[in-house]
Short mmCIF file of C-alpha atoms and ligand atoms in Angstrom, two decimals:
data_model
loop_
_atom_site.label_atom_id
_atom_site.label_comp_id
_atom_site.label_asym_id
_atom_site.label_seq_id
_atom_site.Cartn_x
_atom_site.Cartn_y
_atom_site.Cartn_z
CA MET P 1 109.98 110.47 102.78
CA ASP P 2 109.21 107.88 105.44
CA PHE P 3 109.95 104.20 104.86
CA ASP P 4 108.18 102.99 108.01
CA PHE P 5 104.55 102.06 108.66
CA THR P 6 102.43 104.48 110.70
CA ALA P 7 101.56 103.53 114.30
CA GLU P 8 98.07 102.44 113.12
CA GLN P 9 99.50 100.32 110.31
CA LYS P 10 101.92 98.62 112.75
CA GLN P 11 99.07 97.90 115.13
CA PHE P 12 96.91 96.54 112.32
CA ALA P 13 99.76 94.33 111.07
CA GLU P 14 100.28 92.91 114.57
CA GLN P 15 96.56 92.21 115.02
CA VAL P 16 96.31 90.41 111.68
CA ARG P 17 99.49 88.43 112.38
CA ARG P 18 98.16 87.32 115.78
CA PHE P 19 94.88 86.20 114.20
CA ALA P 20 96.77 84.30 111.48
CA ARG P 21 99.11 82.65 113.97
CA ASP P 22 96.27 81.54 116.24
CA HIS P 23 93.68 80.48 113.64
CA LEU P 24 95.38 79.78 110.32
CA ALA P 25 98.95 78.56 110.93
CA PRO P 26 97.89 75.19 112.41
CA GLY P 27 96.14 74.02 109.20
CA ALA P 28 98.44 75.77 106.70
CA LEU P 29 99.98 72.68 105.06
CA LYS P 30 96.68 70.85 104.60
CA ARG P 31 94.92 73.95 103.32
CA ALA P 32 97.61 74.55 100.67
CA HIS P 33 96.92 71.15 99.13
CA ASP P 34 93.14 71.53 99.01
CA PRO P 35 92.10 72.82 95.56
CA ARG P 36 88.71 74.11 96.75
CA PHE P 37 87.99 77.59 98.10
CA PRO P 38 88.39 77.69 101.92
CA PHE P 39 84.96 79.05 102.91
CA ASP P 40 85.73 78.36 106.60
CA VAL P 41 88.65 80.80 106.40
CA ALA P 42 86.50 83.33 104.50
CA ARG P 43 83.88 83.31 107.28
CA LEU P 44 86.57 83.69 109.95
CA MET P 45 88.14 86.59 108.06
CA ALA P 46 84.76 88.24 107.60
CA GLN P 47 84.33 88.23 111.40
CA GLN P 48 87.78 89.82 111.72
CA GLY P 49 86.95 92.60 109.23
CA LEU P 50 89.48 91.34 106.70
CA LEU P 51 87.07 91.28 103.74
CA GLY P 52 86.17 94.63 102.18
CA ILE P 53 89.03 96.44 103.92
CA THR P 54 89.00 99.26 101.34
CA LEU P 55 85.22 99.51 101.01
CA SER P 56 83.30 102.16 102.91
CA GLN P 57 81.67 101.20 106.21
CA HIS P 58 78.37 102.24 104.66
CA GLU P 59 78.83 99.34 102.17
CA GLY P 60 79.83 96.84 104.84
CA GLY P 61 83.58 97.43 104.50
CA GLN P 62 86.21 98.83 106.86
CA GLY P 63 86.96 102.20 105.25
CA GLY P 64 90.67 101.36 105.05
CA THR P 65 93.27 101.91 102.36
CA LEU P 66 94.76 99.70 99.68
CA MET P 67 97.97 99.71 101.72
CA ASP P 68 96.02 98.19 104.64
CA ALA P 69 94.83 95.41 102.34
CA VAL P 70 98.43 94.79 101.21
CA ILE P 71 99.49 94.57 104.86
CA ALA P 72 96.72 92.02 105.47
CA ILE P 73 97.95 89.82 102.58
CA GLU P 74 101.51 89.98 103.90
CA GLN P 75 100.63 89.09 107.47
CA ILE P 76 98.22 86.29 106.56
CA ALA P 77 100.60 84.75 103.98
CA ALA P 78 103.45 84.76 106.51
CA GLU P 79 101.49 82.21 108.58
CA CYS P 80 99.28 80.48 105.98
CA PRO P 81 100.07 81.22 102.31
CA ARG P 82 96.85 79.66 100.97
CA SER P 83 94.67 81.86 103.19
CA ALA P 84 96.10 84.94 101.47
CA ASP P 85 93.87 83.92 98.53
CA VAL P 86 90.89 84.78 100.71
CA VAL P 87 92.28 88.26 101.35
CA GLN P 88 92.70 88.51 97.59
CA PHE P 89 89.12 87.46 96.93
CA GLY P 90 87.66 89.81 99.56
CA ASN P 91 89.70 92.90 98.69
CA PHE P 92 91.49 92.78 95.35
CA GLY P 93 89.59 90.41 93.07
CA PRO P 94 86.53 91.11 90.93
CA ILE P 95 84.70 92.11 94.13
CA ARG P 96 86.60 95.42 93.99
CA THR P 97 85.43 96.25 90.45
CA PHE P 98 81.95 95.11 91.43
CA ALA P 99 81.88 97.34 94.53
CA GLU P 100 83.20 100.30 92.52
CA TYR P 101 80.78 100.15 89.60
CA GLY P 102 77.85 97.98 90.75
CA THR P 103 74.37 99.50 90.97
CA PRO P 104 72.76 99.85 94.43
CA ALA P 105 70.42 96.95 93.54
CA GLN P 106 73.30 94.69 92.46
CA LYS P 107 75.23 95.45 95.64
CA ALA P 108 72.17 94.91 97.82
CA ARG P 109 71.81 91.49 96.25
CA TRP P 110 75.39 90.17 96.36
CA LEU P 111 77.86 92.37 98.23
CA GLY P 112 76.71 91.35 101.72
CA GLU P 113 76.94 87.64 100.84
CA LEU P 114 80.44 88.14 99.45
CA LEU P 115 81.69 90.19 102.40
CA SER P 116 80.35 87.65 104.89
CA GLY P 117 82.44 84.89 103.28
CA ARG P 118 79.39 82.84 102.30
CA MET P 119 79.83 83.42 98.58
CA VAL P 120 82.81 83.75 96.26
CA MET P 121 82.98 85.56 92.91
CA SER P 122 84.94 84.43 89.86
CA LEU P 123 86.23 86.53 86.96
CA GLY P 124 85.62 85.32 83.40
CA MET P 125 87.85 87.36 81.18
CA THR P 126 90.19 85.02 79.25
CA GLU P 127 88.90 83.03 76.27
CA PRO P 128 90.50 80.20 74.28
CA ASP P 129 91.51 82.70 71.57
CA ALA P 130 91.82 85.83 73.71
CA GLY P 131 94.55 85.66 76.36
CA SER P 132 97.08 88.50 76.33
CA ALA P 133 95.11 89.94 73.39
CA LEU P 134 92.13 90.31 75.69
CA THR P 135 90.31 92.83 73.51
CA ASP P 136 89.90 90.05 70.90
CA LEU P 137 87.28 88.48 73.17
CA THR P 138 84.19 87.28 71.34
CA THR P 139 81.72 86.31 74.08
CA SER P 140 78.73 88.33 72.95
CA ALA P 141 75.86 90.04 74.75
CA ARG P 142 72.87 90.77 72.50
CA ALA P 143 69.98 92.88 73.77
CA ASP P 144 66.61 91.13 73.76
CA GLY P 145 63.92 93.13 75.54
CA ALA P 146 64.67 93.20 79.27
CA TYR P 147 67.45 90.64 78.82
CA TYR P 148 70.86 90.18 77.27
CA VAL P 149 71.57 86.90 75.50
CA ILE P 150 75.13 85.69 76.16
CA ASN P 151 77.05 83.32 73.87
CA GLY P 152 80.70 82.25 74.15
CA SER P 153 83.25 80.51 76.39
CA LYS P 154 85.75 81.47 79.08
CA VAL P 155 88.79 79.58 80.43
CA PHE P 156 91.12 79.60 83.46
CA SER P 157 88.77 81.43 85.87
CA THR P 158 90.09 81.17 89.42
CA PHE P 159 87.52 80.05 92.05
CA SER P 160 85.16 78.93 89.25
CA PRO P 161 84.44 75.49 90.81
CA ASP P 162 83.07 77.23 93.95
CA ALA P 163 81.76 80.59 92.74
CA GLN P 164 78.07 81.45 92.89
CA ILE P 165 78.45 84.66 90.92
CA PHE P 166 80.63 85.39 87.89
CA LEU P 167 81.82 88.72 86.52
CA ILE P 168 82.00 88.06 82.78
CA TYR P 169 83.65 90.32 80.21
CA VAL P 170 81.41 90.48 77.15
CA ARG P 171 81.18 92.19 73.81
CA PHE P 172 78.08 94.35 73.28
CA GLY P 173 79.40 95.60 69.96
CA PRO P 174 82.53 95.87 67.80
CA GLY P 175 85.92 97.23 68.91
CA VAL P 176 87.29 98.04 72.35
CA GLY P 177 84.36 100.40 72.85
CA GLY P 178 81.97 97.47 72.53
CA ILE P 179 83.39 95.64 75.57
CA GLY P 180 81.69 95.65 78.95
CA SER P 181 80.69 93.14 81.61
CA VAL P 182 77.72 91.30 83.08
CA LEU P 183 77.08 89.45 86.33
CA VAL P 184 75.93 85.87 85.84
CA GLU P 185 74.63 83.59 88.59
CA ARG P 186 75.76 79.97 88.61
CA GLU P 187 72.31 78.48 88.07
CA THR P 188 71.33 80.70 85.12
CA PRO P 189 69.85 78.58 82.30
CA GLY P 190 72.23 78.46 79.33
CA PHE P 191 75.30 78.80 81.57
CA SER P 192 77.23 75.54 82.00
CA ILE P 193 80.39 74.91 83.96
CA GLY P 194 82.83 72.22 82.83
CA ALA P 195 84.62 69.64 84.96
CA PRO P 196 87.46 71.09 87.07
CA SER P 197 90.96 71.19 85.56
CA ALA P 198 94.03 72.08 87.60
CA PHE P 199 96.88 74.56 87.33
CA MET P 200 100.41 73.49 88.34
CA SER P 201 99.56 75.00 91.74
CA ASP P 202 96.70 72.44 92.12
CA GLU P 203 94.16 75.28 92.12
CA ALA P 204 91.09 74.20 90.19
CA TRP P 205 89.47 76.07 87.28
CA CYS P 206 86.58 75.21 84.99
CA GLU P 207 85.60 76.10 81.45
CA LEU P 208 82.56 78.40 81.38
CA HIS P 209 80.13 78.03 78.50
CA PHE P 210 77.28 80.36 77.59
CA LYS P 211 74.71 79.16 75.09
CA ASP P 212 71.81 81.55 74.57
CA CYS P 213 72.14 82.36 78.26
CA ARG P 214 69.55 85.01 79.15
CA VAL P 215 70.74 87.49 81.76
CA PRO P 216 68.44 90.27 83.03
CA ALA P 217 69.48 93.73 81.81
CA GLU P 218 69.84 94.84 85.44
CA ASN P 219 72.82 92.44 85.70
CA VAL P 220 74.94 94.58 83.38
CA LEU P 221 77.88 95.86 85.44
CA LEU P 222 79.60 98.01 82.82
CA GLY P 223 77.92 98.61 79.48
CA PRO P 224 79.60 99.40 76.15
CA GLY P 225 82.54 101.73 76.74
CA GLY P 226 83.22 100.18 80.13
CA PHE P 227 86.53 98.54 79.24
CA LYS P 228 88.74 101.33 80.61
CA LYS P 229 86.95 101.26 83.96
CA GLN P 230 87.19 97.49 83.99
CA MET P 231 90.96 97.69 83.52
CA ALA P 232 91.24 100.34 86.25
CA GLY P 233 89.52 97.88 88.60
CA PHE P 234 91.71 95.10 87.32
CA ASN P 235 94.83 97.02 88.36
CA VAL P 236 93.69 96.51 91.96
CA GLU P 237 93.44 92.76 91.27
CA ARG P 238 96.95 92.90 89.83
CA LEU P 239 98.25 94.48 93.04
CA GLY P 240 96.81 91.58 95.05
CA ASN P 241 98.60 89.17 92.75
CA THR P 242 101.73 91.32 93.22
CA ALA P 243 101.45 91.29 97.01
CA ARG P 244 100.92 87.53 97.15
CA SER P 245 103.94 86.88 94.90
CA LEU P 246 106.13 88.86 97.23
CA ALA P 247 104.62 87.42 100.41
CA TYR P 248 105.04 83.83 99.17
CA GLY P 249 108.66 84.60 98.24
CA ARG P 250 109.21 85.95 101.72
CA TYR P 251 107.56 82.91 103.30
CA ALA P 252 109.96 80.64 101.39
CA PHE P 253 112.91 82.90 102.27
CA ASN P 254 112.10 82.72 106.00
CA ALA P 255 111.66 78.94 105.88
CA ALA P 256 115.01 78.53 104.11
CA ARG P 257 116.75 80.92 106.53
CA ASP P 258 115.47 78.99 109.56
CA TYR P 259 116.53 75.76 107.92
CA ALA P 260 120.02 77.05 107.08
CA MET P 261 120.55 77.99 110.73
CA THR P 262 119.75 74.52 112.05
CA ARG P 263 120.55 72.00 109.29
CA GLU P 264 124.17 70.81 109.56
CA GLN P 265 126.35 69.24 106.87
CA PHE P 266 130.10 68.69 107.08
CA GLY P 267 129.73 69.37 110.82
CA ARG P 268 128.55 72.98 110.34
CA PRO P 269 125.19 74.74 109.90
CA LEU P 270 124.39 75.48 106.25
CA CYS P 271 124.39 79.24 106.93
CA GLU P 272 128.17 79.11 107.44
CA PHE P 273 128.77 78.21 103.76
CA GLN P 274 129.49 81.34 101.78
CA GLY P 275 127.89 79.84 98.65
CA LEU P 276 124.56 79.90 100.51
CA GLN P 277 125.12 83.22 102.32
CA TRP P 278 125.39 84.97 98.95
CA LYS P 279 122.21 83.32 97.76
CA PHE P 280 120.46 84.76 100.82
CA ALA P 281 121.94 88.21 100.21
CA ASP P 282 120.72 88.13 96.59
CA MET P 283 117.28 86.97 97.72
CA ALA P 284 117.03 89.81 100.29
CA ILE P 285 118.02 92.38 97.64
CA LYS P 286 115.28 91.09 95.31
CA LEU P 287 112.59 90.99 98.00
CA ASP P 288 113.35 94.39 99.52
CA GLY P 289 113.60 96.11 96.11
CA ALA P 290 110.31 94.64 94.88
CA GLN P 291 108.61 95.47 98.19
CA LEU P 292 109.34 99.19 97.77
CA LEU P 293 107.72 99.14 94.32
CA LEU P 294 104.66 97.37 95.70
CA TYR P 295 104.33 99.86 98.55
CA ARG P 296 104.72 102.81 96.15
CA ALA P 297 101.88 101.57 93.95
CA ALA P 298 99.62 100.81 96.92
CA ALA P 299 100.41 103.97 98.91
CA ASN P 300 99.93 106.26 95.91
CA ALA P 301 96.60 104.60 95.10
CA ASP P 302 95.35 104.93 98.66
CA ARG P 303 91.59 104.26 98.40
CA GLY P 304 91.46 104.89 94.68
CA MET P 305 92.70 102.80 91.80
CA PRO P 306 96.48 102.38 91.44
CA SER P 307 98.27 103.81 88.43
CA ALA P 308 98.71 101.42 85.49
CA TYR P 309 102.46 102.12 85.26
CA GLU P 310 103.22 101.78 88.97
CA THR P 311 101.15 98.60 89.07
CA ALA P 312 102.94 97.15 86.02
CA ILE P 313 106.40 97.85 87.39
CA ALA P 314 105.51 96.54 90.86
CA LYS P 315 103.85 93.40 89.51
CA ALA P 316 106.75 92.54 87.18
CA ALA P 317 109.28 93.07 89.98
CA CYS P 318 107.32 91.12 92.64
CA ASN P 319 106.34 88.28 90.28
CA GLN P 320 109.99 87.79 89.36
CA ALA P 321 111.36 88.26 92.88
CA GLY P 322 108.73 85.99 94.45
CA PHE P 323 109.39 83.13 92.05
CA GLU P 324 113.19 83.46 91.98
CA VAL P 325 113.39 83.57 95.77
CA ALA P 326 111.00 80.64 96.26
CA ASN P 327 112.96 78.67 93.66
CA GLU P 328 116.26 79.35 95.47
CA ALA P 329 114.64 78.44 98.79
CA VAL P 330 113.77 75.01 97.35
CA GLN P 331 117.41 74.60 96.34
CA ILE P 332 118.71 75.62 99.75
CA MET P 333 116.42 73.16 101.51
CA GLY P 334 117.42 70.29 99.24
CA ALA P 335 115.08 67.32 98.96
CA LEU P 336 113.00 68.56 101.89
CA GLY P 337 112.34 71.83 100.07
CA TYR P 338 111.24 69.83 97.02
CA SER P 339 108.81 67.76 99.12
CA ARG P 340 105.22 68.40 100.10
CA GLU P 341 106.21 68.21 103.78
CA THR P 342 107.01 71.93 103.63
CA LEU P 343 105.24 74.83 101.93
CA VAL P 344 108.33 75.99 100.09
CA GLU P 345 107.65 73.97 96.94
CA TYR P 346 104.02 75.20 97.10
CA CYS P 347 105.22 78.81 97.18
CA MET P 348 107.42 78.11 94.16
CA ARG P 349 104.52 76.63 92.17
CA ARG P 350 102.13 79.43 93.08
CA THR P 351 104.55 82.26 92.34
CA ARG P 352 105.26 80.68 88.93
CA GLY P 353 101.61 81.10 87.95
CA TRP P 354 101.50 84.81 88.77
CA MET P 355 104.19 85.44 86.16
CA ILE P 356 101.47 84.50 83.63
CA ALA P 357 98.19 85.44 85.33
CA GLY P 358 96.61 88.86 85.19
CA GLY P 359 99.07 90.39 82.72
CA SER P 360 102.11 88.25 81.97
CA ILE P 361 105.60 89.57 82.70
CA GLU P 362 106.05 90.18 78.96
CA MET P 363 102.83 92.18 78.64
CA LEU P 364 103.77 94.24 81.71
CA LYS P 365 107.15 94.98 80.19
CA ASN P 366 105.38 96.12 77.00
CA ARG P 367 103.40 98.57 79.17
CA ILE P 368 106.56 99.77 80.96
CA ALA P 369 108.33 100.29 77.61
CA GLU P 370 105.44 102.50 76.46
CA GLN P 371 106.00 104.72 79.49
CA ILE P 372 109.75 104.83 78.85
CA PHE P 373 109.34 105.89 75.22
CA ASP P 374 106.16 107.87 75.81
CA ARG P 375 104.35 106.25 72.89
CA ARG P 376 102.02 103.37 72.29
CA PHE P 377 103.41 100.23 70.65
CA ASP P 378 100.50 98.47 69.00
CA GLN P 379 101.08 94.71 69.33
CA ARG P 380 98.69 93.85 66.52
CA LYS P 381 99.74 92.64 63.14
CA ARG P 382 99.47 95.50 60.70
CA PRO P 383 97.47 95.01 57.50
CA PRO P 384 99.79 94.75 54.49
CA ALA P 385 100.57 98.15 52.99
CA ALA P 386 98.44 98.95 49.98
CA ALA P 387 100.24 98.29 46.70
CA GLU P 388 101.48 101.49 45.11
C1 FAD R 401 97.20 81.03 87.95
C2 FAD R 401 96.34 81.66 86.92
C3 FAD R 401 95.11 82.23 87.29
C4 FAD R 401 94.29 82.80 86.32
N1 FAD R 401 93.06 83.29 86.71
C5 FAD R 401 92.25 83.81 85.76
C6 FAD R 401 90.94 84.28 86.13
O1 FAD R 401 90.54 84.23 87.30
N2 FAD R 401 90.12 84.75 85.15
C7 FAD R 401 90.52 84.82 83.84
O2 FAD R 401 89.74 85.27 83.02
N3 FAD R 401 91.75 84.38 83.46
C8 FAD R 401 92.62 83.88 84.39
N4 FAD R 401 93.86 83.43 84.03
C9 FAD R 401 94.28 83.50 82.62
C10 FAD R 401 95.30 84.62 82.37
O3 FAD R 401 94.68 85.88 82.44
C11 FAD R 401 95.97 84.34 81.01
O4 FAD R 401 96.71 83.15 81.17
C12 FAD R 401 96.88 85.49 80.57
O5 FAD R 401 96.14 86.61 80.18
C13 FAD R 401 97.76 85.04 79.38
O6 FAD R 401 96.99 84.51 78.36
P1 FAD R 401 97.36 83.07 77.76
O7 FAD R 401 97.59 82.12 78.87
O8 FAD R 401 96.32 82.76 76.76
O9 FAD R 401 98.77 83.27 77.04
P2 FAD R 401 99.01 83.92 75.60
O10 FAD R 401 98.35 85.25 75.52
O11 FAD R 401 98.73 82.94 74.54
O12 FAD R 401 100.59 84.18 75.66
C14 FAD R 401 101.53 83.13 75.56
C15 FAD R 401 102.92 83.71 75.82
O13 FAD R 401 103.22 84.72 74.84
C16 FAD R 401 103.53 85.96 75.48
N5 FAD R 401 102.99 87.06 74.68
C17 FAD R 401 101.73 87.20 74.16
N6 FAD R 401 101.63 88.36 73.54
C18 FAD R 401 102.81 89.00 73.66
C19 FAD R 401 103.33 90.26 73.23
N7 FAD R 401 102.56 91.13 72.54
N8 FAD R 401 104.61 90.58 73.56
C20 FAD R 401 105.39 89.70 74.24
N9 FAD R 401 104.95 88.51 74.67
C21 FAD R 401 103.69 88.15 74.39
C22 FAD R 401 102.85 85.86 76.85
O14 FAD R 401 103.47 86.71 77.79
C23 FAD R 401 103.03 84.38 77.19
O15 FAD R 401 104.32 84.19 77.72
C24 FAD R 401 94.70 82.85 84.97
C25 FAD R 401 95.95 82.31 84.60
C26 FAD R 401 96.75 81.72 85.56
C27 FAD R 401 98.09 81.15 85.13
#
């Protein structure tokens, strides 16, 4: 077992870090407080080969591994946390499911635009009455000649104010087997996008409404029976969320450590107070432990899809570690840490959201428990037993 990066991975990490330091660090604070998608960063990253890292060169990607994409998130976030969202979009988000299962015609139409940073894709999965119970989704797709007619609503979709193309989970028929997905362009008649709302992180999201929205049949990404594949693709998205949680926690940790070495109270630097030293030790234990779980899930997946269990355990650990460390970093930096003059409070707000997004901590723990007991625990209310 080797706990170090390979020579190529080290070189790649250094290259990405240099790019981030030169091009992204200077605007990091301003960028974090802008709710809109940073297309300028996306175009820069496209030129650097940081979008489509795991896609084949034949498809316009770099032919790298999922571990390479995790390294990219870590190195970018260390200099500009907000820009790590662009690495997420270009490597882990719905683009990954799209690249895996899209038809040649669909990819010819949209993949190039996405990988060049000119277009962003949003994922419409959650509905007002289908959050953790995602398979309760009701947005319907009814066949009508060469079209599907879509009706329903989606909420909380990241990047929705700026996306040109949406990957929408729909129901073609009853049950889990009836779930699949379609690709819907922003201007499609019958598709309306509500006014932007904001998460605690200031990221904007819009309600998506479909009213007799006619989508050409060739826009179907995964037909009925596609839910399992969709979830396999979504585990990649979860790993991006996992990697950002950890990277934001580490960003806050580093900022607090630097601060504790220079800020003096009672005539001594903060780092000389044992009450704070132990906080740092606890934070390092959390970060390093969670990092190993993230690397296991990414390294075992390589270019394929990561395992559901390894993803669940890594995401729960990194979501918790990232938030707890960022929260402690705010405490250590006092009122400055709580102010928008530093990015530490931003890291705390962002990491909080990932404990809910893309499989909440509780739902991940349900999945982990199933592995532990080697049986499925159905979360649904059982129908009352028939009277004897
Ligand atoms: C920052 C952010 C970004 C997001 N981006 C997107 C996106 O791009 N696209 C998209 O479609 N959606 C997105 N979402 C929505 C996200 O997927 C949902 O918030 C998530 O699935 C939880 O659903 P919910 O919010 O409706 O909570 P609910 O499902 O109503 O759950 C409420 C609480 O109950 C707990 N709970 C529910 N069921 C169980 C159970 N069986 N056992 C134990 N606890 C349970 C949950 O863990 C949670 O704490 C995003 C959310 C956030 C916060």
